[in-house]
mmCIF file with all atom_site columns, C-alpha atoms in Angstrom:
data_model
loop_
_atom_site.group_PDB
_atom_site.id
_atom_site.type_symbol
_atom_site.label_atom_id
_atom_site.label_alt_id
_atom_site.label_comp_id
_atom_site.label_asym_id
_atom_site.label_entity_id
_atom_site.label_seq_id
_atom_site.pdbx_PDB_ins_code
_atom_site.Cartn_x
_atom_site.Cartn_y
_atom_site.Cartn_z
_atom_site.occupancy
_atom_site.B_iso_or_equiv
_atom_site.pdbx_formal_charge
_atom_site.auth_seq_id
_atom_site.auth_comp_id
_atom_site.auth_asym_id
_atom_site.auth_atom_id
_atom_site.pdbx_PDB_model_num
ATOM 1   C CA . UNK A 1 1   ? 48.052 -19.075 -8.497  1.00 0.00 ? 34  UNK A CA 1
ATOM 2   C CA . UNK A 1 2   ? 51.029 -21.324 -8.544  1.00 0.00 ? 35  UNK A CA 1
ATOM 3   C CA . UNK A 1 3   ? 51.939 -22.496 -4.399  1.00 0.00 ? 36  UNK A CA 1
ATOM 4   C CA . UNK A 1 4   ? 55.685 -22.646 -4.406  1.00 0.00 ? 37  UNK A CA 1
ATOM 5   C CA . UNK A 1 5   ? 57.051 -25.548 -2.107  1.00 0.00 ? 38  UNK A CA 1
ATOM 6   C CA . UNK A 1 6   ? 59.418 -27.188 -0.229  1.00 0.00 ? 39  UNK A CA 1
ATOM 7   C CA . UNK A 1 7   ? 59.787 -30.618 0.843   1.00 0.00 ? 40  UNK A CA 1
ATOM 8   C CA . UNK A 1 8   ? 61.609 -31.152 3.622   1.00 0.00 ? 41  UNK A CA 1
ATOM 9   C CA . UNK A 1 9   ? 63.043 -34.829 4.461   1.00 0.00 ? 42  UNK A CA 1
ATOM 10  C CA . UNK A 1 10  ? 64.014 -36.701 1.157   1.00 0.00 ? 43  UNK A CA 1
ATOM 11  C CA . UNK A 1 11  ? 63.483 -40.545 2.289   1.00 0.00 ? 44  UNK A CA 1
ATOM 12  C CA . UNK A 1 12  ? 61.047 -43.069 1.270   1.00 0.00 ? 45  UNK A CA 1
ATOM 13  C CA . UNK A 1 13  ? 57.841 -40.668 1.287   1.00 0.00 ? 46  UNK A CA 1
ATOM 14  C CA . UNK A 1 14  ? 59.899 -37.363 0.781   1.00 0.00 ? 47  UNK A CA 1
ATOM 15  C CA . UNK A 1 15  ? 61.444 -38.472 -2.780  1.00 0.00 ? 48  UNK A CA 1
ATOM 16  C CA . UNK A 1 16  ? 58.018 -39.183 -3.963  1.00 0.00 ? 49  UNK A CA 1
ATOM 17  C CA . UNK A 1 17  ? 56.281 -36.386 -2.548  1.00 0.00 ? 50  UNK A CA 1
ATOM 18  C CA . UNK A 1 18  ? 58.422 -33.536 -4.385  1.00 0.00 ? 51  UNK A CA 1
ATOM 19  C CA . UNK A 1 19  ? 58.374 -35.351 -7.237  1.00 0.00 ? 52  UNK A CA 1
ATOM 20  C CA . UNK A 1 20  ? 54.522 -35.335 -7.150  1.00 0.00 ? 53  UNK A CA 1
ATOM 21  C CA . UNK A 1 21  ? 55.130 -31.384 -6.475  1.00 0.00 ? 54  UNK A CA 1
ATOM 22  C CA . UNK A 1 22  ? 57.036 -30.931 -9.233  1.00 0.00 ? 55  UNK A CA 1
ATOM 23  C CA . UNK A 1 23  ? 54.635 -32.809 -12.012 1.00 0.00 ? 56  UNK A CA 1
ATOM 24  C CA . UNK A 1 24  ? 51.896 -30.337 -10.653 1.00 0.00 ? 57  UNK A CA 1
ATOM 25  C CA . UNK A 1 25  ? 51.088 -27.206 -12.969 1.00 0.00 ? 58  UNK A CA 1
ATOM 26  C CA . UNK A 1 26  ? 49.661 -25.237 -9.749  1.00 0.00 ? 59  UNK A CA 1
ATOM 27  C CA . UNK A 1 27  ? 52.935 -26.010 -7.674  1.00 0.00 ? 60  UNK A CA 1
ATOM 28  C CA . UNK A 1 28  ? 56.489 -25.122 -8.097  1.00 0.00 ? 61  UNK A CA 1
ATOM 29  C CA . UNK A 1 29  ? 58.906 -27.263 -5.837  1.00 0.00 ? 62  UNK A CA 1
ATOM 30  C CA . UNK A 1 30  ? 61.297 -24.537 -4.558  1.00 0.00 ? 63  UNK A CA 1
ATOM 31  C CA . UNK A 1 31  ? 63.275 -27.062 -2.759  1.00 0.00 ? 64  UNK A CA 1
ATOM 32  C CA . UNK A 1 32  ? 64.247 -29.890 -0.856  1.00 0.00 ? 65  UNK A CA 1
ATOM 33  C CA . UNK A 1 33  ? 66.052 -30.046 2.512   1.00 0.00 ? 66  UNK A CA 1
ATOM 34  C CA . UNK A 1 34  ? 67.953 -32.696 4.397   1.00 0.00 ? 67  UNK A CA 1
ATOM 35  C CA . UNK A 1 35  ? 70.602 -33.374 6.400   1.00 0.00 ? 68  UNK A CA 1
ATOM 36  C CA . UNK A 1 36  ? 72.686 -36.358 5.384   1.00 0.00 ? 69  UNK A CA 1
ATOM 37  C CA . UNK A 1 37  ? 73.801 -37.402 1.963   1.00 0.00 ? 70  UNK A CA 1
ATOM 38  C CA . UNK A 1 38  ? 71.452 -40.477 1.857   1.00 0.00 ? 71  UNK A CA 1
ATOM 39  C CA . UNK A 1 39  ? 71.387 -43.098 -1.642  1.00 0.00 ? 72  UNK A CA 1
ATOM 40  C CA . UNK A 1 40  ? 67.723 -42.021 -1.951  1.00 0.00 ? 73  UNK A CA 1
ATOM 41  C CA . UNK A 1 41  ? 68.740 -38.064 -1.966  1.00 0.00 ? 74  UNK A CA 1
ATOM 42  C CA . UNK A 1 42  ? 71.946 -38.570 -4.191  1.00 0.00 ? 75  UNK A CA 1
ATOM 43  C CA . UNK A 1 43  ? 69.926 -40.789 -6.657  1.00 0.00 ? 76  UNK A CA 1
ATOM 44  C CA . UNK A 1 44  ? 67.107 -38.564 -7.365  1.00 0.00 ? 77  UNK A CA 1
ATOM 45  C CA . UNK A 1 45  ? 69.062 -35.512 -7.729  1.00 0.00 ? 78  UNK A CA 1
ATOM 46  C CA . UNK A 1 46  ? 71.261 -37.617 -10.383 1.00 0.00 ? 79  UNK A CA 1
ATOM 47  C CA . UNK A 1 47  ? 70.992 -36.598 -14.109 1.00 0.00 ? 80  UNK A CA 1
ATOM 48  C CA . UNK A 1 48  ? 68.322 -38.732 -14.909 1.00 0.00 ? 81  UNK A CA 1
ATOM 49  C CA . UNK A 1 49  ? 66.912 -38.382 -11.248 1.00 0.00 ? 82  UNK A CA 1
ATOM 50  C CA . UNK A 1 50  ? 63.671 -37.155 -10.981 1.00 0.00 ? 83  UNK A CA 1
ATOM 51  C CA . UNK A 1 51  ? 64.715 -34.116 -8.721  1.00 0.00 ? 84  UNK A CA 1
ATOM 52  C CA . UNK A 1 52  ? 67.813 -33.223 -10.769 1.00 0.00 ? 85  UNK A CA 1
ATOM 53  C CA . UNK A 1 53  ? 68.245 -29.692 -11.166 1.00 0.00 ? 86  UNK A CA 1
ATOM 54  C CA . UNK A 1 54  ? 66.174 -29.057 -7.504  1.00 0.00 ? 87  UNK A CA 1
ATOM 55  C CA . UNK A 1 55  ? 67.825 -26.562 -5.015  1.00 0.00 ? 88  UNK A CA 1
ATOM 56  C CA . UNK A 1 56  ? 69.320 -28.978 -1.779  1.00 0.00 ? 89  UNK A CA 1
ATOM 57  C CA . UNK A 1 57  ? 68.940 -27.184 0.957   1.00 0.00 ? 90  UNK A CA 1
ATOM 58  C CA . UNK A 1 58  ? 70.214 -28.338 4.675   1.00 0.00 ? 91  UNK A CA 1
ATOM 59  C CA . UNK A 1 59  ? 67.677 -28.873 7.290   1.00 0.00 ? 92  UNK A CA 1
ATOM 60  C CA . UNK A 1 60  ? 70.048 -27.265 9.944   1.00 0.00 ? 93  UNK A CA 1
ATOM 61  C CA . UNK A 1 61  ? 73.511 -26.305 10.558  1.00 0.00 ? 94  UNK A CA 1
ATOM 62  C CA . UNK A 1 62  ? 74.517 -30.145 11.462  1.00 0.00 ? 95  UNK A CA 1
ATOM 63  C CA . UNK A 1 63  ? 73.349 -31.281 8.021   1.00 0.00 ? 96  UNK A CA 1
ATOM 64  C CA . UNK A 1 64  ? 74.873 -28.423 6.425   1.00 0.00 ? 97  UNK A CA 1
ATOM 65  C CA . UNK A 1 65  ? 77.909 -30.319 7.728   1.00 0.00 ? 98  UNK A CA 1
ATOM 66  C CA . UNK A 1 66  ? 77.422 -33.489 6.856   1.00 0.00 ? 99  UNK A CA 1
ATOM 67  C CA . UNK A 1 67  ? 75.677 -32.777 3.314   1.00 0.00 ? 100 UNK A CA 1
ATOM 68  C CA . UNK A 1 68  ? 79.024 -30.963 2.586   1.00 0.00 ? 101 UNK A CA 1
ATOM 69  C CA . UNK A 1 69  ? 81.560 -33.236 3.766   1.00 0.00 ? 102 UNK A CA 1
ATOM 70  C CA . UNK A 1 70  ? 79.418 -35.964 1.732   1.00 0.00 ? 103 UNK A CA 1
ATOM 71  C CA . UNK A 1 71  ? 80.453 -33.537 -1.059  1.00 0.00 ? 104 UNK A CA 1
ATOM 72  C CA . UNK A 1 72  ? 76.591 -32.649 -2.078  1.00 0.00 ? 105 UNK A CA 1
ATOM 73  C CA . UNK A 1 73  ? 76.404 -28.901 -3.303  1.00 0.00 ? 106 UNK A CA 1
ATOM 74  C CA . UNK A 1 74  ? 73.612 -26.930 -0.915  1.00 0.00 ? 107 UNK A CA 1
ATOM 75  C CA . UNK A 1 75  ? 72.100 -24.364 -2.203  1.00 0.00 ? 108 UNK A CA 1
ATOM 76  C CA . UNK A 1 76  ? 71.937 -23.100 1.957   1.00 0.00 ? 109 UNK A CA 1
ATOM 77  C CA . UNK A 1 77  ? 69.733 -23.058 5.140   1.00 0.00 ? 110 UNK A CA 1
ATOM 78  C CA . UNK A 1 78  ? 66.378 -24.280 5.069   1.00 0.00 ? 111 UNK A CA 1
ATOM 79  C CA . UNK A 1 79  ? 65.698 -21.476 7.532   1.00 0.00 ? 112 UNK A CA 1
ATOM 80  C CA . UNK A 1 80  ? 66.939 -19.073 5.437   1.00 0.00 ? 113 UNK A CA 1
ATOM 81  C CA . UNK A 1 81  ? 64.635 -19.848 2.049   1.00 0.00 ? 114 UNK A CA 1
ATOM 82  C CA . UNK A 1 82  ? 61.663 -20.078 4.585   1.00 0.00 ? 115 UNK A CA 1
ATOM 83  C CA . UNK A 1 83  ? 62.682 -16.191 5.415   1.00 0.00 ? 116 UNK A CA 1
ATOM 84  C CA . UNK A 1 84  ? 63.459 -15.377 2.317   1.00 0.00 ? 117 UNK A CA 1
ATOM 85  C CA . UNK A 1 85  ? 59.230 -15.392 1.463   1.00 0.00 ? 118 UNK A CA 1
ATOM 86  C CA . UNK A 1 86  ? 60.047 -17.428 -1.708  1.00 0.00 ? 119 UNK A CA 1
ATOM 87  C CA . UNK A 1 87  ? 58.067 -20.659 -0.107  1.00 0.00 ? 120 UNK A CA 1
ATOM 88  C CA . UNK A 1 88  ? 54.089 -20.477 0.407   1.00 0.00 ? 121 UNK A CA 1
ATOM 89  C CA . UNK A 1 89  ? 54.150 -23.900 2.265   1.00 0.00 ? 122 UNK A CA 1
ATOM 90  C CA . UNK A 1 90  ? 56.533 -27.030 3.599   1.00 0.00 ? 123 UNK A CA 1
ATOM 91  C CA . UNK A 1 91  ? 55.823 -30.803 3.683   1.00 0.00 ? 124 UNK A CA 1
ATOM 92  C CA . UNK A 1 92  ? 57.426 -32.142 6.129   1.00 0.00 ? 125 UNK A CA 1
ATOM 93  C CA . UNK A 1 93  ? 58.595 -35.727 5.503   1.00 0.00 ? 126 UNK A CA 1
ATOM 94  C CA . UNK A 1 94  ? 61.548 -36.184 8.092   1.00 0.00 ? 127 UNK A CA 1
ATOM 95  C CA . UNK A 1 95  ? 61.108 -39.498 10.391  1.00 0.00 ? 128 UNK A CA 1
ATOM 96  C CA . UNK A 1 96  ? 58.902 -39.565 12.937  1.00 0.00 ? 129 UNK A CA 1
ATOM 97  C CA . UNK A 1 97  ? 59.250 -37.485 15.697  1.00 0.00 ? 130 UNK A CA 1
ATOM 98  C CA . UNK A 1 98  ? 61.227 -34.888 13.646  1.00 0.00 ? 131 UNK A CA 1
ATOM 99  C CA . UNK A 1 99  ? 58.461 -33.047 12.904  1.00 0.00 ? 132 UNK A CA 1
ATOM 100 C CA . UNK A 1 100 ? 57.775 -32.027 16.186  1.00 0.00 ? 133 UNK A CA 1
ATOM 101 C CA . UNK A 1 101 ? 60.797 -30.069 16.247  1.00 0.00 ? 134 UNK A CA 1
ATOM 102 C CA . UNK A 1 102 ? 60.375 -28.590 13.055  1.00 0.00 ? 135 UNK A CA 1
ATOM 103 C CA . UNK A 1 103 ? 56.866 -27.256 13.987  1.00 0.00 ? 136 UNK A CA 1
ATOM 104 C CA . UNK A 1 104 ? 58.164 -23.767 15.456  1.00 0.00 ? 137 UNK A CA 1
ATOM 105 C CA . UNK A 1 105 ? 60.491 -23.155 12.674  1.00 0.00 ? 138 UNK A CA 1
ATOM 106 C CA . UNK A 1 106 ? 57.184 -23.545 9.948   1.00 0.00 ? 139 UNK A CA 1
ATOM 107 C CA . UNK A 1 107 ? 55.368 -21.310 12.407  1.00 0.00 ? 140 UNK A CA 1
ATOM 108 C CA . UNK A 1 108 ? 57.958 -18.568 12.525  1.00 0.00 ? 141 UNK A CA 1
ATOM 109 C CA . UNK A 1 109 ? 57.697 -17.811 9.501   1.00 0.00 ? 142 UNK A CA 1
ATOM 110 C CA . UNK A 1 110 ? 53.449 -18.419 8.995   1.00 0.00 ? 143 UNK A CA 1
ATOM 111 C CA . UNK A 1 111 ? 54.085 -21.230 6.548   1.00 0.00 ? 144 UNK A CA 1
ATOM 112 C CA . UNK A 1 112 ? 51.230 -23.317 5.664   1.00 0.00 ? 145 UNK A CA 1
ATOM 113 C CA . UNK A 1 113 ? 52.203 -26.841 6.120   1.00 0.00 ? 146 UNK A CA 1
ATOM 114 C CA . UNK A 1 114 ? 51.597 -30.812 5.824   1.00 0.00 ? 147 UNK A CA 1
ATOM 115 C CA . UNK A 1 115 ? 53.148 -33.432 8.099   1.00 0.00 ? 148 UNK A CA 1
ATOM 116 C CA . UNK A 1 116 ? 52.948 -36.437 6.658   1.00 0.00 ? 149 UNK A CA 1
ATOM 117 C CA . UNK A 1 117 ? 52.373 -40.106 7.862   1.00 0.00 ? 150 UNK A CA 1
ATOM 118 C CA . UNK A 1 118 ? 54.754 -40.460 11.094  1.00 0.00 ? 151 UNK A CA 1
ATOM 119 C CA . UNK A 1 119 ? 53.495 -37.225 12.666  1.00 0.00 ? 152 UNK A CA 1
ATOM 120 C CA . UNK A 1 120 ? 51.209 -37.651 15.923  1.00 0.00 ? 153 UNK A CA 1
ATOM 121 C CA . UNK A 1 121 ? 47.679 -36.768 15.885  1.00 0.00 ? 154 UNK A CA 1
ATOM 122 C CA . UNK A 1 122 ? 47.989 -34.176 18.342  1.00 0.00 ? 155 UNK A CA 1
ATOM 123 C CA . UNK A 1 123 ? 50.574 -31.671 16.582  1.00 0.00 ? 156 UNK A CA 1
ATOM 124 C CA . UNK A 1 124 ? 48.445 -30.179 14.445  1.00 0.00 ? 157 UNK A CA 1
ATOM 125 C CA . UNK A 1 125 ? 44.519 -29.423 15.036  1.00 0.00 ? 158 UNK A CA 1
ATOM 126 C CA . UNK A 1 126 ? 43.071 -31.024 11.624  1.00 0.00 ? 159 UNK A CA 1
ATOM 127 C CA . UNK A 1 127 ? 44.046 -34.483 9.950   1.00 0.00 ? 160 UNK A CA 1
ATOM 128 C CA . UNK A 1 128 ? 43.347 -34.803 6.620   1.00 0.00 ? 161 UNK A CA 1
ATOM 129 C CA . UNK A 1 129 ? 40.969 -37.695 4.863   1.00 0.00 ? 162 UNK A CA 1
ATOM 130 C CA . UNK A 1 130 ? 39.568 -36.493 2.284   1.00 0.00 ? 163 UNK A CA 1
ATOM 131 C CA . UNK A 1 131 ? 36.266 -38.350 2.635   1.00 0.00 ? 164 UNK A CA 1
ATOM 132 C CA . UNK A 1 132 ? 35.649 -37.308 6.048   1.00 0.00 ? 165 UNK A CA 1
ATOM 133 C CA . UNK A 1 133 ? 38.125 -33.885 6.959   1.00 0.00 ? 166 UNK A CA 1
ATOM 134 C CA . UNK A 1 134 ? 38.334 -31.904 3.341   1.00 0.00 ? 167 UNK A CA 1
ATOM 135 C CA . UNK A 1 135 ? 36.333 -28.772 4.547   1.00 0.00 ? 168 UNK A CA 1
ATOM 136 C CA . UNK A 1 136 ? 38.075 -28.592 7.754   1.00 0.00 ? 169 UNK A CA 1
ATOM 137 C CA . UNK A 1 137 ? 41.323 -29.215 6.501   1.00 0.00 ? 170 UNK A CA 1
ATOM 138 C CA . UNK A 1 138 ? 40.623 -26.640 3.176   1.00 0.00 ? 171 UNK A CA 1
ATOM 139 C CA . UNK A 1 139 ? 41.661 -23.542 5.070   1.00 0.00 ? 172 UNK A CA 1
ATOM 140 C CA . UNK A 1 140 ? 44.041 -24.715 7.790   1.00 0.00 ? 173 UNK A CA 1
ATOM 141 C CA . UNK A 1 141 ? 47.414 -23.200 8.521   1.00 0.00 ? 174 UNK A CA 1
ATOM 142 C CA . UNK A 1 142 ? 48.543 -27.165 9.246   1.00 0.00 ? 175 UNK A CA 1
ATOM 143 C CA . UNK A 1 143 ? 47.577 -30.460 8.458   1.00 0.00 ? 176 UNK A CA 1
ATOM 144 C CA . UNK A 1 144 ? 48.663 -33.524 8.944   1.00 0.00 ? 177 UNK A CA 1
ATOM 145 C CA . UNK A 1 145 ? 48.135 -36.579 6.429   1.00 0.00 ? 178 UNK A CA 1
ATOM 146 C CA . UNK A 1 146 ? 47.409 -39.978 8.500   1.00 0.00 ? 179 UNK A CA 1
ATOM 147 C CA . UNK A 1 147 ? 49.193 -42.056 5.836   1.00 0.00 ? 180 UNK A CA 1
ATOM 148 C CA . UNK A 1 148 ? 51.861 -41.203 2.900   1.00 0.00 ? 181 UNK A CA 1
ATOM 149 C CA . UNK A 1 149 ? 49.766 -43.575 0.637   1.00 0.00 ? 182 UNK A CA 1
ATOM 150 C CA . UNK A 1 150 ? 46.893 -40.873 0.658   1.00 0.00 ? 183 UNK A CA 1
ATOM 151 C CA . UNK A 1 151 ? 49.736 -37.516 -0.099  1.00 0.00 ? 184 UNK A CA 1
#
């Protein structure tokens, strides 16, 4: 079974993270979302990037905005892939904080999903160490990794 992805938040952690998504043979990296035309997002997507070629998607209708007066081609709404059923789970990597308002949106739509690093221990019911939390994280709906160094 191949999980089909997206990452959503293309910064520091996010660029790495779907880039470690899309070297995976069980993974296929959908997507990535964002909402402002960042160096970090326009350099990865470049030719030699190691995104190019990835669907951009915006996180909302204010960074549909942005991304397209920044010129960036979008692909569309991150809501809307989410309901199209083409995604089995999201990472979120937006900054801190962020995350929290993403939560209903992932939940909508029954996605399985990761918060990474920033996220507060309390959003989600299980996170993930592998030396101490891999059986209780193995079948959760959400997870969230204590430090982007351990994605």
């Amino acid at each position: 079974m191949v999980v089909k992805v997206v990452v959503n938040g293309v910064g520091t952690i996010g660029k790495r993270v779907a880039h470690a998504v899309k070297l995976q043979n069980d993974m296929k990296l959908i997507g990535i979302s964002d909402v402002a035309a960042t160096s970090w997002l326009r350099t990865v997507l470049e030719p030699e990037g190691p995104l190019n070629k990835t669907d951009l998607y915006a996180s909302n209708q204010e960074g549909m905005q942005k991304l397209k007066e920044s010129n960036m081609y979008i692909k569309g709404l991150l809501e809307d892939l989410l309901a199209s059923g083409e995604v089995d789970a999201v990472i979120d990597c937006t900054p801190a904080g962020i995350e929290a308002k993403n939560k209903p949106l992932y939940e909508k739509y029954k996605l399985k999903t990761i918060y990474q690093g920033g996220a507060k221990a309390d959003l989600v019911p299980v996170s993930f160490v592998a030396v101490a939390s891999y059986e209780k994280a193995l079948n959760a709906q959400a997870v969230r990794v204590v430090s982007c160094n351990t994605t």
